[in-house]
Amino acid sequence: MSNEQILKTSKLTKSFGNLIAVNHVNLEIYKEEVVGLIGPNGAGKTTFFNLITGLEIPDEGQVVFKGTDITAIPPHKICQLGMSRTFQVARSFTEMSVEEVIRVGAYNRKKEKEVQEKVDWVIKFFELEDIRNYKCSDLGLASLRKVEVARATATEPDLLLLDEVGAGLTSTELFRLMSEIKRLNQETKITICVVEHVMQMVMGLCERIFVLDAGELIAKGVPSEISNNQRVIEAYLGRRGYSESSSAS
Ligand SMILES: Nc1ncnc2c1ncn2[C@@H]1O[C@H](COP(=O)(O)OP(=O)(O)OP(=O)(O)O)[C@@H](O)[C@H]1O
Ligand SMILES: [Mg+2]
């Protein structure tokens, strides 16, 4: 991790009606690090990604990416500037082949003649050679998730945001995917921010972790600080206590 910031948010806020989904969040991500964004369901993690990638307009606050104020800039422009993301819902490109999906990503920052080179590099990196001509609708969940990460990587991001790319995978599949994400960071120096529910994976993969609860950033630090943080423990246990009592009624 370098000491140069790639992303900084100040007082970032978004409400939906009376609900404050993201509440005055100040955080900074440094170049080349892998950071985790965690928090109970509904904590505001996806909304935070939506705000920094331009899918949602903040009510208040600012997003600075690579020294440029990108608050409320349209998503495709932010992607061209070098921020890319995966989406929580998979199966968006069902009729396309694996290679076609990755090609769509590669057109983001590459000219026609460099696109194939990028596509080939990404396919090789993620070991997708055997399935490059498969239709996405024919893939299992683990492959589909890998293709989604590969598509986002093909856009040539400086900052890659991964929203629960491991959801629904077996622990072996999840471990493999996380190893690939780690290798991607080590070999390409792409800065990566992951939202992931499996705590063991977040702790193993991330250098630093941010914790959101009910829209507020309640903690940030290295994994050992986070796992011993009283507010974090309460946020998770409190939510579990709530869902247990609500499902019992
Ligand atoms: N477009 C929207 N309209 C209304 N409410 C929304 C909208 N998007 C999110 N919310 C609400 O904002 C809160 C934060 O949602 P968000 O999806 O950001 O949480 P999350 O941390 O990603 O949760 P999960 O872990 O379940 O994916 C939730 O209460 C959610 O219901
Ligand atoms: Mg989410």
PDB file of C-alpha atoms and ligand atoms in Angstrom:
ATOM      1  CA  MET A   1       0.000   0.000   0.000  1.00  0.00           C
ATOM      2  CA  SER A   2       1.304   3.468  -0.849  1.00  0.00           C
ATOM      3  CA  ASN A   3       0.629   6.583   1.191  1.00  0.00           C
ATOM      4  CA  GLU A   4      -1.085   8.231  -1.786  1.00  0.00           C
ATOM      5  CA  GLN A   5      -4.873   8.378  -1.634  1.00  0.00           C
ATOM      6  CA  ILE A   6      -6.798   7.044  -4.622  1.00  0.00           C
ATOM      7  CA  LEU A   7     -10.276   7.733  -3.193  1.00  0.00           C
ATOM      8  CA  LYS A   8     -11.553  10.027  -0.514  1.00  0.00           C
ATOM      9  CA  THR A   9     -15.135  10.615   0.535  1.00  0.00           C
ATOM     10  CA  SER A  10     -16.182  13.493   2.758  1.00  0.00           C
ATOM     11  CA  LYS A  11     -19.515  13.564   4.578  1.00  0.00           C
ATOM     12  CA  LEU A  12     -21.033  11.329   1.899  1.00  0.00           C
ATOM     13  CA  THR A  13     -24.762  11.055   2.564  1.00  0.00           C
ATOM     14  CA  LYS A  14     -27.783   9.469   0.868  1.00  0.00           C
ATOM     15  CA  SER A  15     -31.331   9.075   2.148  1.00  0.00           C
ATOM     16  CA  PHE A  16     -34.278   7.160   0.741  1.00  0.00           C
ATOM     17  CA  GLY A  17     -37.345   8.818   2.257  1.00  0.00           C
ATOM     18  CA  ASN A  18     -36.816   8.785   6.019  1.00  0.00           C
ATOM     19  CA  LEU A  19     -34.063   6.186   5.865  1.00  0.00           C
ATOM     20  CA  ILE A  20     -30.479   7.447   5.879  1.00  0.00           C
ATOM     21  CA  ALA A  21     -28.713   4.687   3.912  1.00  0.00           C
ATOM     22  CA  VAL A  22     -25.273   6.370   3.992  1.00  0.00           C
ATOM     23  CA  ASN A  23     -24.690   8.943   6.702  1.00  0.00           C
ATOM     24  CA  HIS A  24     -21.781  11.438   6.550  1.00  0.00           C
ATOM     25  CA  VAL A  25     -19.202   8.820   5.624  1.00  0.00           C
ATOM     26  CA  ASN A  26     -15.585   9.993   5.555  1.00  0.00           C
ATOM     27  CA  LEU A  27     -13.112   7.407   4.341  1.00  0.00           C
ATOM     28  CA  GLU A  28      -9.976   7.157   2.294  1.00  0.00           C
ATOM     29  CA  ILE A  29      -8.507   4.334   0.239  1.00  0.00           C
ATOM     30  CA  TYR A  30      -4.801   4.282  -0.574  1.00  0.00           C
ATOM     31  CA  LYS A  31      -3.236   3.233  -3.871  1.00  0.00           C
ATOM     32  CA  GLU A  32      -2.463  -0.470  -4.240  1.00  0.00           C
ATOM     33  CA  GLU A  33      -4.179  -1.655  -1.052  1.00  0.00           C
ATOM     34  CA  VAL A  34      -6.938  -4.239  -0.657  1.00  0.00           C
ATOM     35  CA  VAL A  35      -9.592  -2.911   1.693  1.00  0.00           C
ATOM     36  CA  GLY A  36     -12.773  -4.479   2.977  1.00  0.00           C
ATOM     37  CA  LEU A  37     -16.132  -2.807   3.479  1.00  0.00           C
ATOM     38  CA  ILE A  38     -18.260  -4.797   5.880  1.00  0.00           C
ATOM     39  CA  GLY A  39     -21.430  -4.401   7.895  1.00  0.00           C
ATOM     40  CA  PRO A  40     -24.740  -6.129   8.573  1.00  0.00           C
ATOM     41  CA  ASN A  41     -27.427  -6.421   5.872  1.00  0.00           C
ATOM     42  CA  GLY A  42     -28.797  -3.018   4.977  1.00  0.00           C
ATOM     43  CA  ALA A  43     -25.751  -1.221   6.431  1.00  0.00           C
ATOM     44  CA  GLY A  44     -25.343   0.855   3.248  1.00  0.00           C
ATOM     45  CA  LYS A  45     -22.438  -0.939   1.544  1.00  0.00           C
ATOM     46  CA  THR A  46     -24.018  -1.218  -1.914  1.00  0.00           C
ATOM     47  CA  THR A  47     -25.411   2.303  -1.653  1.00  0.00           C
ATOM     48  CA  PHE A  48     -21.894   3.519  -0.848  1.00  0.00           C
ATOM     49  CA  PHE A  49     -20.601   1.810  -4.016  1.00  0.00           C
ATOM     50  CA  ASN A  50     -23.516   3.310  -5.971  1.00  0.00           C
ATOM     51  CA  LEU A  51     -22.611   6.790  -4.718  1.00  0.00           C
ATOM     52  CA  ILE A  52     -18.926   6.614  -5.582  1.00  0.00           C
ATOM     53  CA  THR A  53     -19.574   5.089  -9.022  1.00  0.00           C
ATOM     54  CA  GLY A  54     -22.205   7.689  -9.935  1.00  0.00           C
ATOM     55  CA  LEU A  55     -25.244   5.376  -9.955  1.00  0.00           C
ATOM     56  CA  GLU A  56     -26.793   7.341  -7.122  1.00  0.00           C
ATOM     57  CA  ILE A  57     -26.444  11.074  -6.558  1.00  0.00           C
ATOM     58  CA  PRO A  58     -25.481  11.956  -2.968  1.00  0.00           C
ATOM     59  CA  ASP A  59     -27.671  14.353  -0.981  1.00  0.00           C
ATOM     60  CA  GLU A  60     -24.557  15.771   0.585  1.00  0.00           C
ATOM     61  CA  GLY A  61     -20.806  15.289   0.554  1.00  0.00           C
ATOM     62  CA  GLN A  62     -18.015  14.793  -1.902  1.00  0.00           C
ATOM     63  CA  VAL A  63     -16.139  12.018  -3.708  1.00  0.00           C
ATOM     64  CA  VAL A  64     -12.569  12.648  -4.848  1.00  0.00           C
ATOM     65  CA  PHE A  65     -10.957  10.049  -7.106  1.00  0.00           C
ATOM     66  CA  LYS A  66      -7.294  10.362  -8.106  1.00  0.00           C
ATOM     67  CA  GLY A  67      -7.384  14.019  -7.053  1.00  0.00           C
ATOM     68  CA  THR A  68     -10.487  14.879  -9.119  1.00  0.00           C
ATOM     69  CA  ASP A  69     -13.883  15.751  -7.661  1.00  0.00           C
ATOM     70  CA  ILE A  70     -16.177  13.155  -9.280  1.00  0.00           C
ATOM     71  CA  THR A  71     -19.277  13.799  -7.154  1.00  0.00           C
ATOM     72  CA  ALA A  72     -22.378  13.085  -9.278  1.00  0.00           C
ATOM     73  CA  ILE A  73     -20.423  12.497 -12.506  1.00  0.00           C
ATOM     74  CA  PRO A  74     -22.213   9.912 -14.748  1.00  0.00           C
ATOM     75  CA  PRO A  75     -21.194   6.247 -14.209  1.00  0.00           C
ATOM     76  CA  HIS A  76     -19.617   5.696 -17.670  1.00  0.00           C
ATOM     77  CA  LYS A  77     -17.352   8.710 -17.176  1.00  0.00           C
ATOM     78  CA  ILE A  78     -16.268   7.459 -13.754  1.00  0.00           C
ATOM     79  CA  CYS A  79     -15.534   4.059 -15.308  1.00  0.00           C
ATOM     80  CA  GLN A  80     -13.425   5.741 -17.990  1.00  0.00           C
ATOM     81  CA  LEU A  81     -11.509   7.549 -15.265  1.00  0.00           C
ATOM     82  CA  GLY A  82     -10.566   4.154 -13.866  1.00  0.00           C
ATOM     83  CA  MET A  83     -13.109   3.006 -11.300  1.00  0.00           C
ATOM     84  CA  SER A  84     -14.907  -0.242 -12.027  1.00  0.00           C
ATOM     85  CA  ARG A  85     -17.278  -2.460 -10.108  1.00  0.00           C
ATOM     86  CA  THR A  86     -19.150  -5.700 -10.070  1.00  0.00           C
ATOM     87  CA  PHE A  87     -22.851  -5.883  -9.295  1.00  0.00           C
ATOM     88  CA  GLN A  88     -24.513  -7.919  -6.560  1.00  0.00           C
ATOM     89  CA  VAL A  89     -26.922  -9.496  -9.040  1.00  0.00           C
ATOM     90  CA  ALA A  90     -25.161 -11.833 -11.448  1.00  0.00           C
ATOM     91  CA  ARG A  91     -26.486 -13.177 -14.785  1.00  0.00           C
ATOM     92  CA  SER A  92     -26.765  -9.829 -16.538  1.00  0.00           C
ATOM     93  CA  PHE A  93     -25.185 -10.873 -19.852  1.00  0.00           C
ATOM     94  CA  THR A  94     -26.821 -14.282 -20.285  1.00  0.00           C
ATOM     95  CA  GLU A  95     -26.895 -14.447 -24.099  1.00  0.00           C
ATOM     96  CA  MET A  96     -23.264 -13.407 -24.526  1.00  0.00           C
ATOM     97  CA  SER A  97     -20.211 -15.640 -24.464  1.00  0.00           C
ATOM     98  CA  VAL A  98     -17.554 -15.293 -21.788  1.00  0.00           C
ATOM     99  CA  GLU A  99     -15.192 -13.674 -24.300  1.00  0.00           C
ATOM    100  CA  GLU A 100     -17.873 -11.214 -25.484  1.00  0.00           C
ATOM    101  CA  VAL A 101     -18.618 -10.094 -21.934  1.00  0.00           C
ATOM    102  CA  ILE A 102     -14.933  -9.484 -21.266  1.00  0.00           C
ATOM    103  CA  ARG A 103     -14.640  -7.629 -24.590  1.00  0.00           C
ATOM    104  CA  VAL A 104     -17.408  -5.230 -23.509  1.00  0.00           C
ATOM    105  CA  GLY A 105     -15.269  -4.417 -20.478  1.00  0.00           C
ATOM    106  CA  ALA A 106     -12.095  -3.999 -22.519  1.00  0.00           C
ATOM    107  CA  TYR A 107     -13.651  -1.356 -24.813  1.00  0.00           C
ATOM    108  CA  ASN A 108     -13.841   0.984 -21.826  1.00  0.00           C
ATOM    109  CA  ARG A 109     -10.302   2.280 -22.055  1.00  0.00           C
ATOM    110  CA  LYS A 110      -8.794   0.491 -25.053  1.00  0.00           C
ATOM    111  CA  LYS A 111      -8.768   1.303 -28.754  1.00  0.00           C
ATOM    112  CA  GLU A 112     -10.014  -1.357 -31.180  1.00  0.00           C
ATOM    113  CA  LYS A 113      -6.603  -2.820 -31.993  1.00  0.00           C
ATOM    114  CA  GLU A 114      -5.586  -3.194 -28.338  1.00  0.00           C
ATOM    115  CA  VAL A 115      -8.879  -4.743 -27.245  1.00  0.00           C
ATOM    116  CA  GLN A 116      -8.086  -8.328 -28.261  1.00  0.00           C
ATOM    117  CA  GLU A 117      -4.759  -8.186 -26.478  1.00  0.00           C
ATOM    118  CA  LYS A 118      -6.487  -7.073 -23.274  1.00  0.00           C
ATOM    119  CA  VAL A 119      -9.211  -9.733 -23.643  1.00  0.00           C
ATOM    120  CA  ASP A 120      -6.589 -12.462 -24.110  1.00  0.00           C
ATOM    121  CA  TRP A 121      -4.609 -11.248 -21.116  1.00  0.00           C
ATOM    122  CA  VAL A 122      -7.670 -11.246 -18.857  1.00  0.00           C
ATOM    123  CA  ILE A 123      -8.825 -14.676 -20.054  1.00  0.00           C
ATOM    124  CA  LYS A 124      -5.379 -16.091 -19.349  1.00  0.00           C
ATOM    125  CA  PHE A 125      -5.067 -14.373 -15.977  1.00  0.00           C
ATOM    126  CA  PHE A 126      -8.381 -15.769 -14.729  1.00  0.00           C
ATOM    127  CA  GLU A 127      -7.792 -19.158 -16.423  1.00  0.00           C
ATOM    128  CA  LEU A 128     -10.946 -18.923 -18.526  1.00  0.00           C
ATOM    129  CA  GLU A 129      -9.432 -20.399 -21.725  1.00  0.00           C
ATOM    130  CA  ASP A 130     -11.567 -23.571 -21.586  1.00  0.00           C
ATOM    131  CA  ILE A 131     -14.850 -21.677 -21.302  1.00  0.00           C
ATOM    132  CA  ARG A 132     -14.125 -18.565 -23.383  1.00  0.00           C
ATOM    133  CA  ASN A 133     -16.769 -19.514 -25.986  1.00  0.00           C
ATOM    134  CA  TYR A 134     -19.406 -20.683 -23.510  1.00  0.00           C
ATOM    135  CA  LYS A 135     -22.613 -18.701 -23.170  1.00  0.00           C
ATOM    136  CA  CYS A 136     -22.862 -17.103 -19.739  1.00  0.00           C
ATOM    137  CA  SER A 137     -26.302 -18.690 -19.265  1.00  0.00           C
ATOM    138  CA  ASP A 138     -24.586 -22.105 -19.373  1.00  0.00           C
ATOM    139  CA  LEU A 139     -22.144 -21.318 -16.576  1.00  0.00           C
ATOM    140  CA  GLY A 140     -22.315 -22.335 -12.940  1.00  0.00           C
ATOM    141  CA  LEU A 141     -22.297 -19.657 -10.259  1.00  0.00           C
ATOM    142  CA  ALA A 142     -18.552 -19.870  -9.486  1.00  0.00           C
ATOM    143  CA  SER A 143     -17.576 -19.387 -13.150  1.00  0.00           C
ATOM    144  CA  LEU A 144     -20.128 -16.642 -13.590  1.00  0.00           C
ATOM    145  CA  ARG A 145     -18.718 -14.748 -10.631  1.00  0.00           C
ATOM    146  CA  LYS A 146     -15.212 -15.106 -12.014  1.00  0.00           C
ATOM    147  CA  VAL A 147     -16.366 -13.788 -15.411  1.00  0.00           C
ATOM    148  CA  GLU A 148     -17.915 -10.773 -13.676  1.00  0.00           C
ATOM    149  CA  VAL A 149     -14.607 -10.009 -11.934  1.00  0.00           C
ATOM    150  CA  ALA A 150     -12.791 -10.590 -15.252  1.00  0.00           C
ATOM    151  CA  ARG A 151     -15.136  -8.170 -17.070  1.00  0.00           C
ATOM    152  CA  ALA A 152     -14.545  -5.475 -14.466  1.00  0.00           C
ATOM    153  CA  THR A 153     -10.783  -6.116 -14.641  1.00  0.00           C
ATOM    154  CA  ALA A 154     -10.847  -5.758 -18.443  1.00  0.00           C
ATOM    155  CA  THR A 155     -12.022  -2.149 -18.071  1.00  0.00           C
ATOM    156  CA  GLU A 156      -8.491  -1.538 -16.740  1.00  0.00           C
ATOM    157  CA  PRO A 157      -9.465   0.009 -13.435  1.00  0.00           C
ATOM    158  CA  ASP A 158      -7.156   1.710 -10.987  1.00  0.00           C
ATOM    159  CA  LEU A 159      -9.791   1.009  -8.333  1.00  0.00           C
ATOM    160  CA  LEU A 160     -11.884  -2.158  -8.510  1.00  0.00           C
ATOM    161  CA  LEU A 161     -14.997  -2.499  -6.334  1.00  0.00           C
ATOM    162  CA  LEU A 162     -16.287  -6.016  -5.713  1.00  0.00           C
ATOM    163  CA  ASP A 163     -19.786  -6.285  -4.234  1.00  0.00           C
ATOM    164  CA  GLU A 164     -20.265  -9.733  -2.691  1.00  0.00           C
ATOM    165  CA  VAL A 165     -18.642 -11.625  -5.559  1.00  0.00           C
ATOM    166  CA  GLY A 166     -18.420 -14.606  -3.222  1.00  0.00           C
ATOM    167  CA  ALA A 167     -22.119 -14.790  -2.303  1.00  0.00           C
ATOM    168  CA  GLY A 168     -23.559 -18.274  -2.722  1.00  0.00           C
ATOM    169  CA  LEU A 169     -20.222 -19.962  -3.392  1.00  0.00           C
ATOM    170  CA  THR A 170     -18.960 -22.957  -1.444  1.00  0.00           C
ATOM    171  CA  SER A 171     -16.068 -22.221   0.887  1.00  0.00           C
ATOM    172  CA  THR A 172     -13.617 -23.874  -1.543  1.00  0.00           C
ATOM    173  CA  GLU A 173     -14.919 -21.789  -4.471  1.00  0.00           C
ATOM    174  CA  LEU A 174     -14.818 -18.653  -2.350  1.00  0.00           C
ATOM    175  CA  PHE A 175     -11.265 -19.355  -1.232  1.00  0.00           C
ATOM    176  CA  ARG A 176     -10.178 -19.811  -4.882  1.00  0.00           C
ATOM    177  CA  LEU A 177     -11.837 -16.586  -5.971  1.00  0.00           C
ATOM    178  CA  MET A 178     -10.268 -14.649  -3.106  1.00  0.00           C
ATOM    179  CA  SER A 179      -6.831 -16.072  -3.992  1.00  0.00           C
ATOM    180  CA  GLU A 180      -7.321 -14.812  -7.533  1.00  0.00           C
ATOM    181  CA  ILE A 181      -8.315 -11.378  -6.268  1.00  0.00           C
ATOM    182  CA  LYS A 182      -5.199 -11.281  -4.097  1.00  0.00           C
ATOM    183  CA  ARG A 183      -3.027 -12.332  -7.052  1.00  0.00           C
ATOM    184  CA  LEU A 184      -4.661  -9.641  -9.193  1.00  0.00           C
ATOM    185  CA  ASN A 185      -3.706  -7.000  -6.635  1.00  0.00           C
ATOM    186  CA  GLN A 186      -0.164  -8.315  -6.259  1.00  0.00           C
ATOM    187  CA  GLU A 187       0.575  -8.650  -9.974  1.00  0.00           C
ATOM    188  CA  THR A 188      -1.234  -5.594 -11.378  1.00  0.00           C
ATOM    189  CA  LYS A 189      -1.202  -3.232  -8.362  1.00  0.00           C
ATOM    190  CA  ILE A 190      -4.900  -2.515  -8.911  1.00  0.00           C
ATOM    191  CA  THR A 191      -6.433  -1.097  -5.730  1.00  0.00           C
ATOM    192  CA  ILE A 192      -9.340  -3.297  -4.620  1.00  0.00           C
ATOM    193  CA  CYS A 193     -12.275  -2.711  -2.279  1.00  0.00           C
ATOM    194  CA  VAL A 194     -14.342  -5.782  -1.406  1.00  0.00           C
ATOM    195  CA  VAL A 195     -17.742  -6.125   0.193  1.00  0.00           C
ATOM    196  CA  GLU A 196     -17.933  -9.641   1.544  1.00  0.00           C
ATOM    197  CA  HIS A 197     -19.968 -11.328   4.241  1.00  0.00           C
ATOM    198  CA  VAL A 198     -17.636 -14.214   5.079  1.00  0.00           C
ATOM    199  CA  MET A 199     -15.551 -12.637   7.803  1.00  0.00           C
ATOM    200  CA  GLN A 200     -12.690 -15.119   7.591  1.00  0.00           C
ATOM    201  CA  MET A 201     -12.159 -14.163   3.947  1.00  0.00           C
ATOM    202  CA  VAL A 202     -12.253 -10.434   4.636  1.00  0.00           C
ATOM    203  CA  MET A 203      -9.781 -10.814   7.493  1.00  0.00           C
ATOM    204  CA  GLY A 204      -7.418 -12.905   5.364  1.00  0.00           C
ATOM    205  CA  LEU A 205      -7.575 -10.761   2.245  1.00  0.00           C
ATOM    206  CA  CYS A 206      -7.744  -7.161   3.430  1.00  0.00           C
ATOM    207  CA  GLU A 207      -5.039  -4.911   4.806  1.00  0.00           C
ATOM    208  CA  ARG A 208      -7.627  -2.544   6.288  1.00  0.00           C
ATOM    209  CA  ILE A 209     -11.334  -2.787   6.924  1.00  0.00           C
ATOM    210  CA  PHE A 210     -14.151  -0.235   7.102  1.00  0.00           C
ATOM    211  CA  VAL A 211     -17.311  -1.089   9.012  1.00  0.00           C
ATOM    212  CA  LEU A 212     -20.689   0.439   8.222  1.00  0.00           C
ATOM    213  CA  ASP A 213     -23.728   0.037  10.426  1.00  0.00           C
ATOM    214  CA  ALA A 214     -27.065   1.673   9.638  1.00  0.00           C
ATOM    215  CA  GLY A 215     -25.314   4.026   7.199  1.00  0.00           C
ATOM    216  CA  GLU A 216     -22.604   5.162   9.617  1.00  0.00           C
ATOM    217  CA  LEU A 217     -18.923   4.347   9.500  1.00  0.00           C
ATOM    218  CA  ILE A 218     -18.460   2.881  12.970  1.00  0.00           C
ATOM    219  CA  ALA A 219     -14.878   1.595  12.681  1.00  0.00           C
ATOM    220  CA  LYS A 220     -11.830   1.439  10.463  1.00  0.00           C
ATOM    221  CA  GLY A 221      -8.535  -0.314  10.993  1.00  0.00           C
ATOM    222  CA  VAL A 222      -6.437  -3.410  10.423  1.00  0.00           C
ATOM    223  CA  PRO A 223      -8.254  -6.772  10.787  1.00  0.00           C
ATOM    224  CA  SER A 224      -7.093  -7.388  14.382  1.00  0.00           C
ATOM    225  CA  GLU A 225      -8.403  -3.969  15.470  1.00  0.00           C
ATOM    226  CA  ILE A 226     -11.740  -4.611  13.786  1.00  0.00           C
ATOM    227  CA  SER A 227     -12.295  -8.068  15.246  1.00  0.00           C
ATOM    228  CA  ASN A 228     -11.687  -6.689  18.765  1.00  0.00           C
ATOM    229  CA  ASN A 229     -13.735  -3.524  18.295  1.00  0.00           C
ATOM    230  CA  GLN A 230     -16.662  -3.405  20.725  1.00  0.00           C
ATOM    231  CA  ARG A 231     -18.947  -1.364  18.437  1.00  0.00           C
ATOM    232  CA  VAL A 232     -18.356  -3.806  15.602  1.00  0.00           C
ATOM    233  CA  ILE A 233     -19.089  -6.818  17.784  1.00  0.00           C
ATOM    234  CA  GLU A 234     -22.282  -5.156  19.028  1.00  0.00           C
ATOM    235  CA  ALA A 235     -23.396  -4.226  15.504  1.00  0.00           C
ATOM    236  CA  TYR A 236     -23.168  -7.846  14.397  1.00  0.00           C
ATOM    237  CA  LEU A 237     -24.498  -9.465  17.569  1.00  0.00           C
ATOM    238  CA  GLY A 238     -27.232  -6.850  17.917  1.00  0.00           C
ATOM    239  CA  ARG A 239     -28.473  -7.551  14.416  1.00  0.00           C
ATOM    240  CA  ARG A 240     -28.375 -11.297  14.991  1.00  0.00           C
ATOM    241  CA  GLY A 241     -30.328 -10.873  18.255  1.00  0.00           C
ATOM    242  CA  TYR A 242     -32.887  -8.803  16.358  1.00  0.00           C
ATOM    243  CA  SER A 243     -33.391 -11.286  13.524  1.00  0.00           C
ATOM    244  CA  GLU A 244     -33.620 -14.232  15.939  1.00  0.00           C
ATOM    245  CA  SER A 245     -36.298 -12.527  18.008  1.00  0.00           C
ATOM    246  CA  SER A 246     -38.162 -11.301  14.903  1.00  0.00           C
ATOM    247  CA  SER A 247     -38.157 -14.754  13.283  1.00  0.00           C
ATOM    248  CA  ALA A 248     -39.385 -16.291  16.543  1.00  0.00           C
ATOM    249  CA  SER A 249     -42.436 -14.026  16.653  1.00  0.00           C
TER     250      SER A 249
HETATM  251  N1  LIG B   1     -33.210   2.495  -4.188  1.00  0.00           N
HETATM  252  C1  LIG B   1     -33.570   2.385  -2.919  1.00  0.00           C
HETATM  253  N2  LIG B   1     -34.762   2.834  -2.489  1.00  0.00           N
HETATM  254  C2  LIG B   1     -35.129   2.753  -1.188  1.00  0.00           C
HETATM  255  N3  LIG B   1     -34.349   2.197  -0.228  1.00  0.00           N
HETATM  256  C3  LIG B   1     -33.156   1.725  -0.599  1.00  0.00           C
HETATM  257  C4  LIG B   1     -32.694   1.788  -1.950  1.00  0.00           C
HETATM  258  N4  LIG B   1     -31.457   1.227  -2.004  1.00  0.00           N
HETATM  259  C5  LIG B   1     -31.162   0.832  -0.751  1.00  0.00           C
HETATM  260  N5  LIG B   1     -32.172   1.132   0.075  1.00  0.00           N
HETATM  261  C6  LIG B   1     -32.180   0.891   1.529  1.00  0.00           C
HETATM  262  O1  LIG B   1     -30.992   1.465   2.054  1.00  0.00           O
HETATM  263  C7  LIG B   1     -30.436   0.629   3.078  1.00  0.00           C
HETATM  264  C8  LIG B   1     -29.020   0.264   2.685  1.00  0.00           C
HETATM  265  O2  LIG B   1     -29.092  -0.657   1.601  1.00  0.00           O
HETATM  266  P1  LIG B   1     -27.823  -1.269   0.906  1.00  0.00           P
HETATM  267  O3  LIG B   1     -28.310  -2.103  -0.224  1.00  0.00           O
HETATM  268  O4  LIG B   1     -26.850  -0.189   0.595  1.00  0.00           O
HETATM  269  O5  LIG B   1     -27.227  -2.182   2.072  1.00  0.00           O
HETATM  270  P2  LIG B   1     -26.082  -3.271   2.032  1.00  0.00           P
HETATM  271  O6  LIG B   1     -25.158  -2.961   3.152  1.00  0.00           O
HETATM  272  O7  LIG B   1     -25.512  -3.371   0.682  1.00  0.00           O
HETATM  273  O8  LIG B   1     -26.899  -4.588   2.402  1.00  0.00           O
HETATM  274  P3  LIG B   1     -26.677  -6.121   1.933  1.00  0.00           P
HETATM  275  O9  LIG B   1     -25.583  -6.666   2.813  1.00  0.00           O
HETATM  276  O10 LIG B   1     -27.999  -6.763   2.264  1.00  0.00           O
HETATM  277  O11 LIG B   1     -26.344  -6.137   0.474  1.00  0.00           O
HETATM  278  C9  LIG B   1     -31.372  -0.551   3.223  1.00  0.00           C
HETATM  279  O12 LIG B   1     -32.250  -0.297   4.283  1.00  0.00           O
HETATM  280  C10 LIG B   1     -32.103  -0.584   1.893  1.00  0.00           C
HETATM  281  O13 LIG B   1     -33.389  -1.145   2.039  1.00  0.00           O
HETATM  282 MG    MG B   2     -25.394  -4.861  -0.717  1.00  0.00          MG
END
